[in-house]
mmCIF file of C-alpha atoms and ligand atoms in Angstrom:
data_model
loop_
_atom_site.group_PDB
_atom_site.id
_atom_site.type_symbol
_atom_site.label_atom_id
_atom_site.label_comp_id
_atom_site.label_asym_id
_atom_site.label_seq_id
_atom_site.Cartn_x
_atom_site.Cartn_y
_atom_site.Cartn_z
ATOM 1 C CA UNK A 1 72.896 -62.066 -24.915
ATOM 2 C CA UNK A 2 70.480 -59.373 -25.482
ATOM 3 C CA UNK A 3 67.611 -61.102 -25.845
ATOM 4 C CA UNK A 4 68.408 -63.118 -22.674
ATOM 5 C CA UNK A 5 68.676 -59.728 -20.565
ATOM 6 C CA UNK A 6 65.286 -58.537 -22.105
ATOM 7 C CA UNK A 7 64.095 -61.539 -21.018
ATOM 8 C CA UNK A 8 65.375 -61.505 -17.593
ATOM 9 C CA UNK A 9 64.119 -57.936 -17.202
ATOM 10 C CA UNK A 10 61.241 -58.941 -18.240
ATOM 11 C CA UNK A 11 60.731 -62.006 -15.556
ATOM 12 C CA UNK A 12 61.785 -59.010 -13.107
ATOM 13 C CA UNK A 13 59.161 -56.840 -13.904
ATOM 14 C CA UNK A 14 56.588 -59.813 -13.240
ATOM 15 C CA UNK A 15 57.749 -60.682 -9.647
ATOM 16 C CA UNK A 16 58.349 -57.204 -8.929
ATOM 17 C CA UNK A 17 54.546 -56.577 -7.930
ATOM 18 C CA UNK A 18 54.915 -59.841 -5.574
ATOM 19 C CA UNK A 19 57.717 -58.180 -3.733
ATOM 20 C CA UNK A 20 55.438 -55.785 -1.517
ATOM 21 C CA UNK A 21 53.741 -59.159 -0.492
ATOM 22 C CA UNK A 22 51.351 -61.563 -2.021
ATOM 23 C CA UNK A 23 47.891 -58.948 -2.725
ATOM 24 C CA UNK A 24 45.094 -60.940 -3.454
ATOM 25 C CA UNK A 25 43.895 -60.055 -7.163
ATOM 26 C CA UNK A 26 41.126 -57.675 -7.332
ATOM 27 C CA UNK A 27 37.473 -59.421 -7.580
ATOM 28 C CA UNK A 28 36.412 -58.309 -11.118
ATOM 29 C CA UNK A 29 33.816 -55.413 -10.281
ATOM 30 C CA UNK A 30 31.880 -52.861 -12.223
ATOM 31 C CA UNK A 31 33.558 -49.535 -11.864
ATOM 32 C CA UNK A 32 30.739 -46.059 -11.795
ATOM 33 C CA UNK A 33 32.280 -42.934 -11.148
ATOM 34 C CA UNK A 34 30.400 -39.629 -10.784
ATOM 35 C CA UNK A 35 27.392 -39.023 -7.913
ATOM 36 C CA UNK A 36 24.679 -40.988 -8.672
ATOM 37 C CA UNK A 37 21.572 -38.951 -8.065
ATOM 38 C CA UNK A 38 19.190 -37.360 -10.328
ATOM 39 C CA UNK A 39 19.993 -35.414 -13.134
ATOM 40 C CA UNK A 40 23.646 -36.586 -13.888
ATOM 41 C CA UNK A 41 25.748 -38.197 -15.870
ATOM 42 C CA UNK A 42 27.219 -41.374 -14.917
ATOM 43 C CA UNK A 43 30.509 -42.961 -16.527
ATOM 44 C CA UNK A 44 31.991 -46.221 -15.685
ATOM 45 C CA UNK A 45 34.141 -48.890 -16.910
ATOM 46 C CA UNK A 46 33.136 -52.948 -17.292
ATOM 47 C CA UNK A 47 35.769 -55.285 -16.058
ATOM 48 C CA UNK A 48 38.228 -57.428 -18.387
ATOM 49 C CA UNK A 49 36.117 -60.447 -19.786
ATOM 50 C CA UNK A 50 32.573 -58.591 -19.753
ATOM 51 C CA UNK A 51 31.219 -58.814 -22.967
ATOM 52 C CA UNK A 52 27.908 -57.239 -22.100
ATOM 53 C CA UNK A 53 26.327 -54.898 -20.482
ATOM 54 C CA UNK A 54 23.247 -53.741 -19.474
ATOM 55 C CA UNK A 55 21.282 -50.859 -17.567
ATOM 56 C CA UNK A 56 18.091 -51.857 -16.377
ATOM 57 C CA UNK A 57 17.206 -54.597 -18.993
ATOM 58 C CA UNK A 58 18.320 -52.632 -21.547
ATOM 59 C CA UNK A 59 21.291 -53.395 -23.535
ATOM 60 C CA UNK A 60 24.269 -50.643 -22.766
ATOM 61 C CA UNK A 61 27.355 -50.137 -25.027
ATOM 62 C CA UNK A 62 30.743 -50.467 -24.178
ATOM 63 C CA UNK A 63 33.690 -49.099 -26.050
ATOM 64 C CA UNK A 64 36.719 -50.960 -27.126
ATOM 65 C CA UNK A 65 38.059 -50.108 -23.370
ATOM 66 C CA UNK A 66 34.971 -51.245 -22.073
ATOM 67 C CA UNK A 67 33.815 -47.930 -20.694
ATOM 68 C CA UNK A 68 30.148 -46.986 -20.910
ATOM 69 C CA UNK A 69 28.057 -44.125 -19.893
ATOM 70 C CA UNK A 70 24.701 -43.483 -19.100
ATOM 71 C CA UNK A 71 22.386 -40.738 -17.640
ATOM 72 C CA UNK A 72 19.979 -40.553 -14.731
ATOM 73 C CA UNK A 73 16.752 -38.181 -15.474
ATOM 74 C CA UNK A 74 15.854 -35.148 -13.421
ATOM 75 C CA UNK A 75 12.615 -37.284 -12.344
ATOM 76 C CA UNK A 76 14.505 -41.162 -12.071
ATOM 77 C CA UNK A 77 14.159 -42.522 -8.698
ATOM 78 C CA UNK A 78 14.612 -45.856 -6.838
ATOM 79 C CA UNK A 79 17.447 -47.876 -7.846
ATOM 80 C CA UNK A 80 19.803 -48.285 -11.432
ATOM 81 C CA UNK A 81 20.813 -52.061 -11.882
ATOM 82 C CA UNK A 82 23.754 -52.937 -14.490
ATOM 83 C CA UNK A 83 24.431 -55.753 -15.251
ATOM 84 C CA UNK A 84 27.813 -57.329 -16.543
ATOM 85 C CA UNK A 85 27.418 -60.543 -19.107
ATOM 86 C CA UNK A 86 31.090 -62.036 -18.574
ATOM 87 C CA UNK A 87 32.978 -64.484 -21.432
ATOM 88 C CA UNK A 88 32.960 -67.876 -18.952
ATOM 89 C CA UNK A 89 29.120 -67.221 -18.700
ATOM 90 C CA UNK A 90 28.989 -65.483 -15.443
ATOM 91 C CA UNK A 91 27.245 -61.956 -14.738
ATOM 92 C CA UNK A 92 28.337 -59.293 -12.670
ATOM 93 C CA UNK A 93 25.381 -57.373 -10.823
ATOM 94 C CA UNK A 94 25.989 -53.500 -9.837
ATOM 95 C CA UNK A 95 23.009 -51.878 -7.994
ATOM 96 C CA UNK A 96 23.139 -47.797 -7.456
ATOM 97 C CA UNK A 97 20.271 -46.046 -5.133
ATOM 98 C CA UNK A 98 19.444 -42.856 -6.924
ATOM 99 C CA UNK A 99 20.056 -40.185 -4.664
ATOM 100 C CA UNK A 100 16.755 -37.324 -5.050
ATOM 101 C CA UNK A 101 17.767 -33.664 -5.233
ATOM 102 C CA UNK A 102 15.962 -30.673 -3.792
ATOM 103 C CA UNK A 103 14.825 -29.178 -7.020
ATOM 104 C CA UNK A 104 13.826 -25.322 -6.676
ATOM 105 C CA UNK A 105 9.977 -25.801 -6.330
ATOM 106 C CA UNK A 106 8.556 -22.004 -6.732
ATOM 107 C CA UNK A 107 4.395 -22.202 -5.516
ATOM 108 C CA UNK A 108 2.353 -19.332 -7.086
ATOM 109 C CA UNK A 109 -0.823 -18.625 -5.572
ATOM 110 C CA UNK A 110 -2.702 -18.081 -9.161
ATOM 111 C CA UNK A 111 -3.884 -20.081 -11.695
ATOM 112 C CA UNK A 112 -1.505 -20.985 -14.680
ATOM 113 C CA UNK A 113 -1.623 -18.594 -17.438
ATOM 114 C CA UNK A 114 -4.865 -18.542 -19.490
ATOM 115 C CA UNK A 115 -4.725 -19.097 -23.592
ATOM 116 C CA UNK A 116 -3.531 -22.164 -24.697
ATOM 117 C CA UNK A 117 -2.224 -22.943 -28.225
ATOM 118 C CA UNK A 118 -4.007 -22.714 -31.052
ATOM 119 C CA UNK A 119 -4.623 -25.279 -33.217
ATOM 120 C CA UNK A 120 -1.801 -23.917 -35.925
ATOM 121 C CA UNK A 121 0.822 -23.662 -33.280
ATOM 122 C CA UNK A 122 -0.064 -27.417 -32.233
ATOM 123 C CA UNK A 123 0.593 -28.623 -36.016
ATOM 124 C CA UNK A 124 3.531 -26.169 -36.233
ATOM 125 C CA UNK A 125 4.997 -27.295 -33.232
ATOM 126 C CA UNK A 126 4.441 -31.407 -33.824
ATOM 127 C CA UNK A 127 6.862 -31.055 -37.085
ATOM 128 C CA UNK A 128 9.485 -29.462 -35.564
ATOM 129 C CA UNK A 129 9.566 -31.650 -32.228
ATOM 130 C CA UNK A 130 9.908 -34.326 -34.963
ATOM 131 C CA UNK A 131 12.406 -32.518 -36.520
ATOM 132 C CA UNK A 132 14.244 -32.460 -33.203
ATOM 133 C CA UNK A 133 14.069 -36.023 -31.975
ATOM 134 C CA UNK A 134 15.142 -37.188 -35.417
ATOM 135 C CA UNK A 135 18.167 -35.376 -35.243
ATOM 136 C CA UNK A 136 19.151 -36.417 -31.512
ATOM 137 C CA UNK A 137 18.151 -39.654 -32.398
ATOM 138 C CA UNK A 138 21.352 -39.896 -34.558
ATOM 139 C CA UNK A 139 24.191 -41.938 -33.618
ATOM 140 C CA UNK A 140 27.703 -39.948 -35.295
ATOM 141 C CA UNK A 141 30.008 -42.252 -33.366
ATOM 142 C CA UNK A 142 32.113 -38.846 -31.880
ATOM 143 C CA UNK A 143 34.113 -39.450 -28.990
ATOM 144 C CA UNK A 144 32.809 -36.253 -26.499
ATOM 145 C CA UNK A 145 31.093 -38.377 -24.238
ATOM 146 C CA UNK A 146 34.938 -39.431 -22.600
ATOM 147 C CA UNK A 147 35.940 -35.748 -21.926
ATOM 148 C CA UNK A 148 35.802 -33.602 -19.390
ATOM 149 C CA UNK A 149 33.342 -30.823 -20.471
ATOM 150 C CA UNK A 150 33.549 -27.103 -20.959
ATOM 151 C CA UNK A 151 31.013 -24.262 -20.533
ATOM 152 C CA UNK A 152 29.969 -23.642 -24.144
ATOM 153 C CA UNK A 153 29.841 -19.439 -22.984
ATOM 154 C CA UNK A 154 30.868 -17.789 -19.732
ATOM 155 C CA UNK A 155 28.579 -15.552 -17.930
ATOM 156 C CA UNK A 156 26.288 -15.224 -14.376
ATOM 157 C CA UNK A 157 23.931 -18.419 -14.255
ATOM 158 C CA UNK A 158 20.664 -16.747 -14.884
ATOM 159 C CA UNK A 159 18.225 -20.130 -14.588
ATOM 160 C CA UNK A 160 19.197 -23.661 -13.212
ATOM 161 C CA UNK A 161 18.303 -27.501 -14.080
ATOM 162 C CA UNK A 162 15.370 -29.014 -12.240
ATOM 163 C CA UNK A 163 13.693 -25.089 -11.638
ATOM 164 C CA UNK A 164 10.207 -25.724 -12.001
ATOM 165 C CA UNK A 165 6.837 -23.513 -10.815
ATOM 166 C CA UNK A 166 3.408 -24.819 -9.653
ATOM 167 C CA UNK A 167 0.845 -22.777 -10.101
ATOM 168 C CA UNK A 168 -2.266 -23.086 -7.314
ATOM 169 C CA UNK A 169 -0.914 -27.045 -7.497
ATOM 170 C CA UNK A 170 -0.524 -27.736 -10.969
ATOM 171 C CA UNK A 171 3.128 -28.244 -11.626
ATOM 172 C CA UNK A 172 4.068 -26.308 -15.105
ATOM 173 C CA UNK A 173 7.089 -28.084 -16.921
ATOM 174 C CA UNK A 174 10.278 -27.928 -15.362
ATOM 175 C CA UNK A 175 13.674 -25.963 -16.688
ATOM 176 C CA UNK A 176 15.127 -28.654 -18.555
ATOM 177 C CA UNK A 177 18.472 -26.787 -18.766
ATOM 178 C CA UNK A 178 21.109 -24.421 -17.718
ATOM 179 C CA UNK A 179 20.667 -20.464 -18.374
ATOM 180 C CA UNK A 180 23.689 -18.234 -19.293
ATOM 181 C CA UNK A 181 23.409 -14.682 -18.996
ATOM 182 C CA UNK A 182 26.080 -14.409 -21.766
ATOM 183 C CA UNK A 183 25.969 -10.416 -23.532
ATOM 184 C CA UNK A 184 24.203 -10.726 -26.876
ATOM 185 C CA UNK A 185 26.327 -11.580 -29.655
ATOM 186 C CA UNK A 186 28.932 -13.426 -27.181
ATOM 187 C CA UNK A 187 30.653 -16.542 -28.834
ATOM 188 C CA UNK A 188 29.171 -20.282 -28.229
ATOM 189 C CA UNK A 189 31.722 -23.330 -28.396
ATOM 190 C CA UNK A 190 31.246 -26.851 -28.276
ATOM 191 C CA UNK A 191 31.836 -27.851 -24.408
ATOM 192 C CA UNK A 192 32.791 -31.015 -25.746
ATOM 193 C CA UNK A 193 34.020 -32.935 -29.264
ATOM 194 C CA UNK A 194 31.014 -33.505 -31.189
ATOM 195 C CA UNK A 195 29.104 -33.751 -34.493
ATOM 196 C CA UNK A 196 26.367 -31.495 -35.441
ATOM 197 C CA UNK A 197 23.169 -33.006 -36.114
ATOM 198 C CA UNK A 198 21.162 -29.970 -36.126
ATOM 199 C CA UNK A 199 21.425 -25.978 -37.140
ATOM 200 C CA UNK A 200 19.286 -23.453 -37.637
ATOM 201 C CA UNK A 201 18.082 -21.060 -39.322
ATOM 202 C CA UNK A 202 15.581 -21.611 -39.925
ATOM 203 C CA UNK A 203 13.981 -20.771 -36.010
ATOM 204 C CA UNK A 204 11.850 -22.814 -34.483
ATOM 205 C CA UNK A 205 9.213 -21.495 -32.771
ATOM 206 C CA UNK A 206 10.502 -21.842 -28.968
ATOM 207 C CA UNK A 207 14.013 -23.278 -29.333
ATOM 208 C CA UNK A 208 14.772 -19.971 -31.882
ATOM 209 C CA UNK A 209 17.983 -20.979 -33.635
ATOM 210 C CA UNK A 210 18.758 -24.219 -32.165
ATOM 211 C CA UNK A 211 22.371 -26.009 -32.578
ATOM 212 C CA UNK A 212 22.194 -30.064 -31.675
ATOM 213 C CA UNK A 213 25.681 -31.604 -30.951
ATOM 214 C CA UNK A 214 26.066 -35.797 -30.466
ATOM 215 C CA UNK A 215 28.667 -36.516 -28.337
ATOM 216 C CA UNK A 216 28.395 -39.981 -29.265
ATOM 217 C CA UNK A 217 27.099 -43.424 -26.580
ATOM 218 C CA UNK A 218 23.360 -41.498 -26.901
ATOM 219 C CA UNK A 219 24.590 -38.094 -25.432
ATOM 220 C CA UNK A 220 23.424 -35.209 -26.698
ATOM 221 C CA UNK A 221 24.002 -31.475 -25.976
ATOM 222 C CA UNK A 222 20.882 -28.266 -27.168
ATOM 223 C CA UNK A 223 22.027 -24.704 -27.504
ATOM 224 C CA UNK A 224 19.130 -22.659 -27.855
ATOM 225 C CA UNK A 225 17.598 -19.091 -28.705
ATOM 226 C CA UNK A 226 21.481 -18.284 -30.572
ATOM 227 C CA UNK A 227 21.648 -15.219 -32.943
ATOM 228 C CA UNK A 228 23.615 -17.435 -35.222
ATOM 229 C CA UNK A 229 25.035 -20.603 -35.727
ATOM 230 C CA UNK A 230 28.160 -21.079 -37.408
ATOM 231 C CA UNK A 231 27.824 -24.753 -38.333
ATOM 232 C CA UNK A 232 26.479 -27.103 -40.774
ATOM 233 C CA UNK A 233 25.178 -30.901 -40.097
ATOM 234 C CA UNK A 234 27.355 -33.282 -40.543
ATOM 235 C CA UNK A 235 30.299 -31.095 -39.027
ATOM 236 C CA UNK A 236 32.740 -32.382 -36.830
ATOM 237 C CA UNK A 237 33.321 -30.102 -34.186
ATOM 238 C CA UNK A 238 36.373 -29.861 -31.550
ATOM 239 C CA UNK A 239 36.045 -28.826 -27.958
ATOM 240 C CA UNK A 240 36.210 -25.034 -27.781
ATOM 241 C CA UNK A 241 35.488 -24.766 -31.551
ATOM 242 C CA UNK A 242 32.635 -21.662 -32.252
ATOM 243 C CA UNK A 243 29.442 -22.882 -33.371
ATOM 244 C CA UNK A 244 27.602 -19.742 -32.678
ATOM 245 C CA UNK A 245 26.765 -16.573 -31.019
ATOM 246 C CA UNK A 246 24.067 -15.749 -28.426
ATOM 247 C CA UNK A 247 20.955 -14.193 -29.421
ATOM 248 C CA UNK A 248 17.414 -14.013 -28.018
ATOM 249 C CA UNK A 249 15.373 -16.181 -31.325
ATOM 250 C CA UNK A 250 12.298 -18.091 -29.967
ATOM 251 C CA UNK A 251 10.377 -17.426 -26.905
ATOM 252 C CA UNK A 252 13.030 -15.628 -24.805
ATOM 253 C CA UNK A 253 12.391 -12.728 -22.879
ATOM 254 C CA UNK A 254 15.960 -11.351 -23.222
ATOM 255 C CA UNK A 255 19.642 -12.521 -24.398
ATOM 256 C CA UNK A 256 20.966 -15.929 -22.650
ATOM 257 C CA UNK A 257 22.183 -19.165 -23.936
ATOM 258 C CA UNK A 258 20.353 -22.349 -22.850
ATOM 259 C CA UNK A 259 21.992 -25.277 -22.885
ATOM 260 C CA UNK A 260 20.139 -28.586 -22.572
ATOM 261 C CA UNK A 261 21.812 -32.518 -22.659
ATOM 262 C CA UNK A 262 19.862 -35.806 -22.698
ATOM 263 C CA UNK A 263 21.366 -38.951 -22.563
ATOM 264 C CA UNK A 264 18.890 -40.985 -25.067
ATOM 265 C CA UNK A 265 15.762 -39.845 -23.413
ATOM 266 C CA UNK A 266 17.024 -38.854 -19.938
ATOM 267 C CA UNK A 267 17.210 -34.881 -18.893
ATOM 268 C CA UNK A 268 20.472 -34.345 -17.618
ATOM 269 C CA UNK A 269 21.668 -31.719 -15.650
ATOM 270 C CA UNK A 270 24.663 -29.803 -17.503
ATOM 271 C CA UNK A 271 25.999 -27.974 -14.536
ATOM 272 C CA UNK A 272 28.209 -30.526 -12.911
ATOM 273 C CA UNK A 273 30.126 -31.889 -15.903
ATOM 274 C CA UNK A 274 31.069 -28.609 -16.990
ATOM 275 C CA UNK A 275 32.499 -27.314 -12.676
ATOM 276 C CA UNK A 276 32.584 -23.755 -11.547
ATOM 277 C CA UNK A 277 32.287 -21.117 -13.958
ATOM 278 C CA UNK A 278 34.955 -19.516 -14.978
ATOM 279 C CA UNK A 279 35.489 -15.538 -14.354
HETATM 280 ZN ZN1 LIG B 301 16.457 -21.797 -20.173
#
């Protein structure tokens, strides 16, 4: 008897959807949620069936609940086509326009600052960018990428994403990250799960003491110019969990926290996925 009333409630719970009147099943579509324009961070979810996916030609992961993510660089324009490789053969097509956004442009009517670097620096400097894109270049697997993130320090927003100055027409490389005017010595936390796959000390020249973080799917989060770190590779770090303090190492002209993401080789704008700051 009670397997026959499971069974009947079962059959219920079946027709009960029907009830409201016959909906047509959904057409099987390629869900993206977030603002697609430059600079973000775009998540989405591949219907049931897809087995594939890709962004442009280029093969995109999915996770076991078929959600993927990828990330739209400060300079991307035109349009983002994903594509959906389905089990009965089919594909699913998904084109986004890639909305442009008024990046602060600041015209200065001199010439760029004189005194390039030396030849030392230009060695010096080749290592540890190497250094650097080895370490983001590591895939850890950590889950980050699916949460909401965090401000990794609280303070006024000093410099923004995009910021960039031209100097009698000749554009000088843009602010590839947020600025926090966080007090010197105030605590840094991972804005989102993560793994560390780079600490320092020792400095590098311009980054100072630089903390790398993957969140996993190819995003990556920099925390530079920090007094200290409080973390080791290979750590597994929780949202809100220390992993240093702010400092001024590198080229900085005073105490701040800059915090940079990429997702793979795309400069994303941090801002947005972490909301207002708190007070
Ligand atoms: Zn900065």
């Amino acid at each position: 008897m009670r397997g026959r009333a499971a069974a009947l409630a079962f059959l219920l719970l079946l027709l009960l959807p029907m009830a409201g009147g016959a909906a047509p099943p959904e057409a099987p579509s390629l869900q993206v949620s977030g603002a697609v324009e430059q600079g973000a961070l775009l998540r989405g979810t591949a219907p049931p069936g897809a087995v594939a996916l890709t962004l442009d030609g280029e093969p995109l992961p999915l996770d076991p609940e078929r959600r993927f993510l990828f990330g739209l660089d400060r300079d991307r324009t035109g349009t983002v086509l994903l594509v959906a490789r389905l089990a009965g053969g089919g594909t699913l097509e998904r084109r986004l326009d890639v909305r442009p956004r008024p990046w602060r442009i600041e015209h200065i009517a001199m010439a760029r600052p004189a005194g390039g670097p030396t030849e030392a620096f230009l060695r010096l400097r080749e290592g540890e960018l190497a250094r650097i894109a080895a370490a983001r270049a590591r895939d850890t697997g950590a889950k980050g990428w699916l949460q909401t993130f965090r401000w990794p320090a609280v303070g006024r927003i000093s410099g923004r994403f995009g910021a960039q100055r031209v100097y009698r027409g000749q554009p000088a490389a843009f602010h590839a990250g947020v600025d926090i005017a966080a007090g010197a010595g105030a605590t840094v936390v991972a804005p989102a799960d993560a793994v560390v796959v780079l600490a320092g000390p020792p400095a590098f020249s311009l980054e100072g003491n630089l903390v790398v973080l993957d969140h996993g799917m190819g995003l990556n989060s920099a925390f530079l110019h920090l007094a200290t770190s409080a973390v080791v590779v290979g750590q597994r770090v929780r949202q809100g969990q220390p992993i240093g303090t702010v400092g001024m190492s590198g080229r900085a002209t005073g105490p701040h926290l800059h915090w940079a993401m990429r997702w793979r080789e795309a400069r994303i704008d941090p801002a947005p996925l972490a909301g207002p700051m708190p007070r």
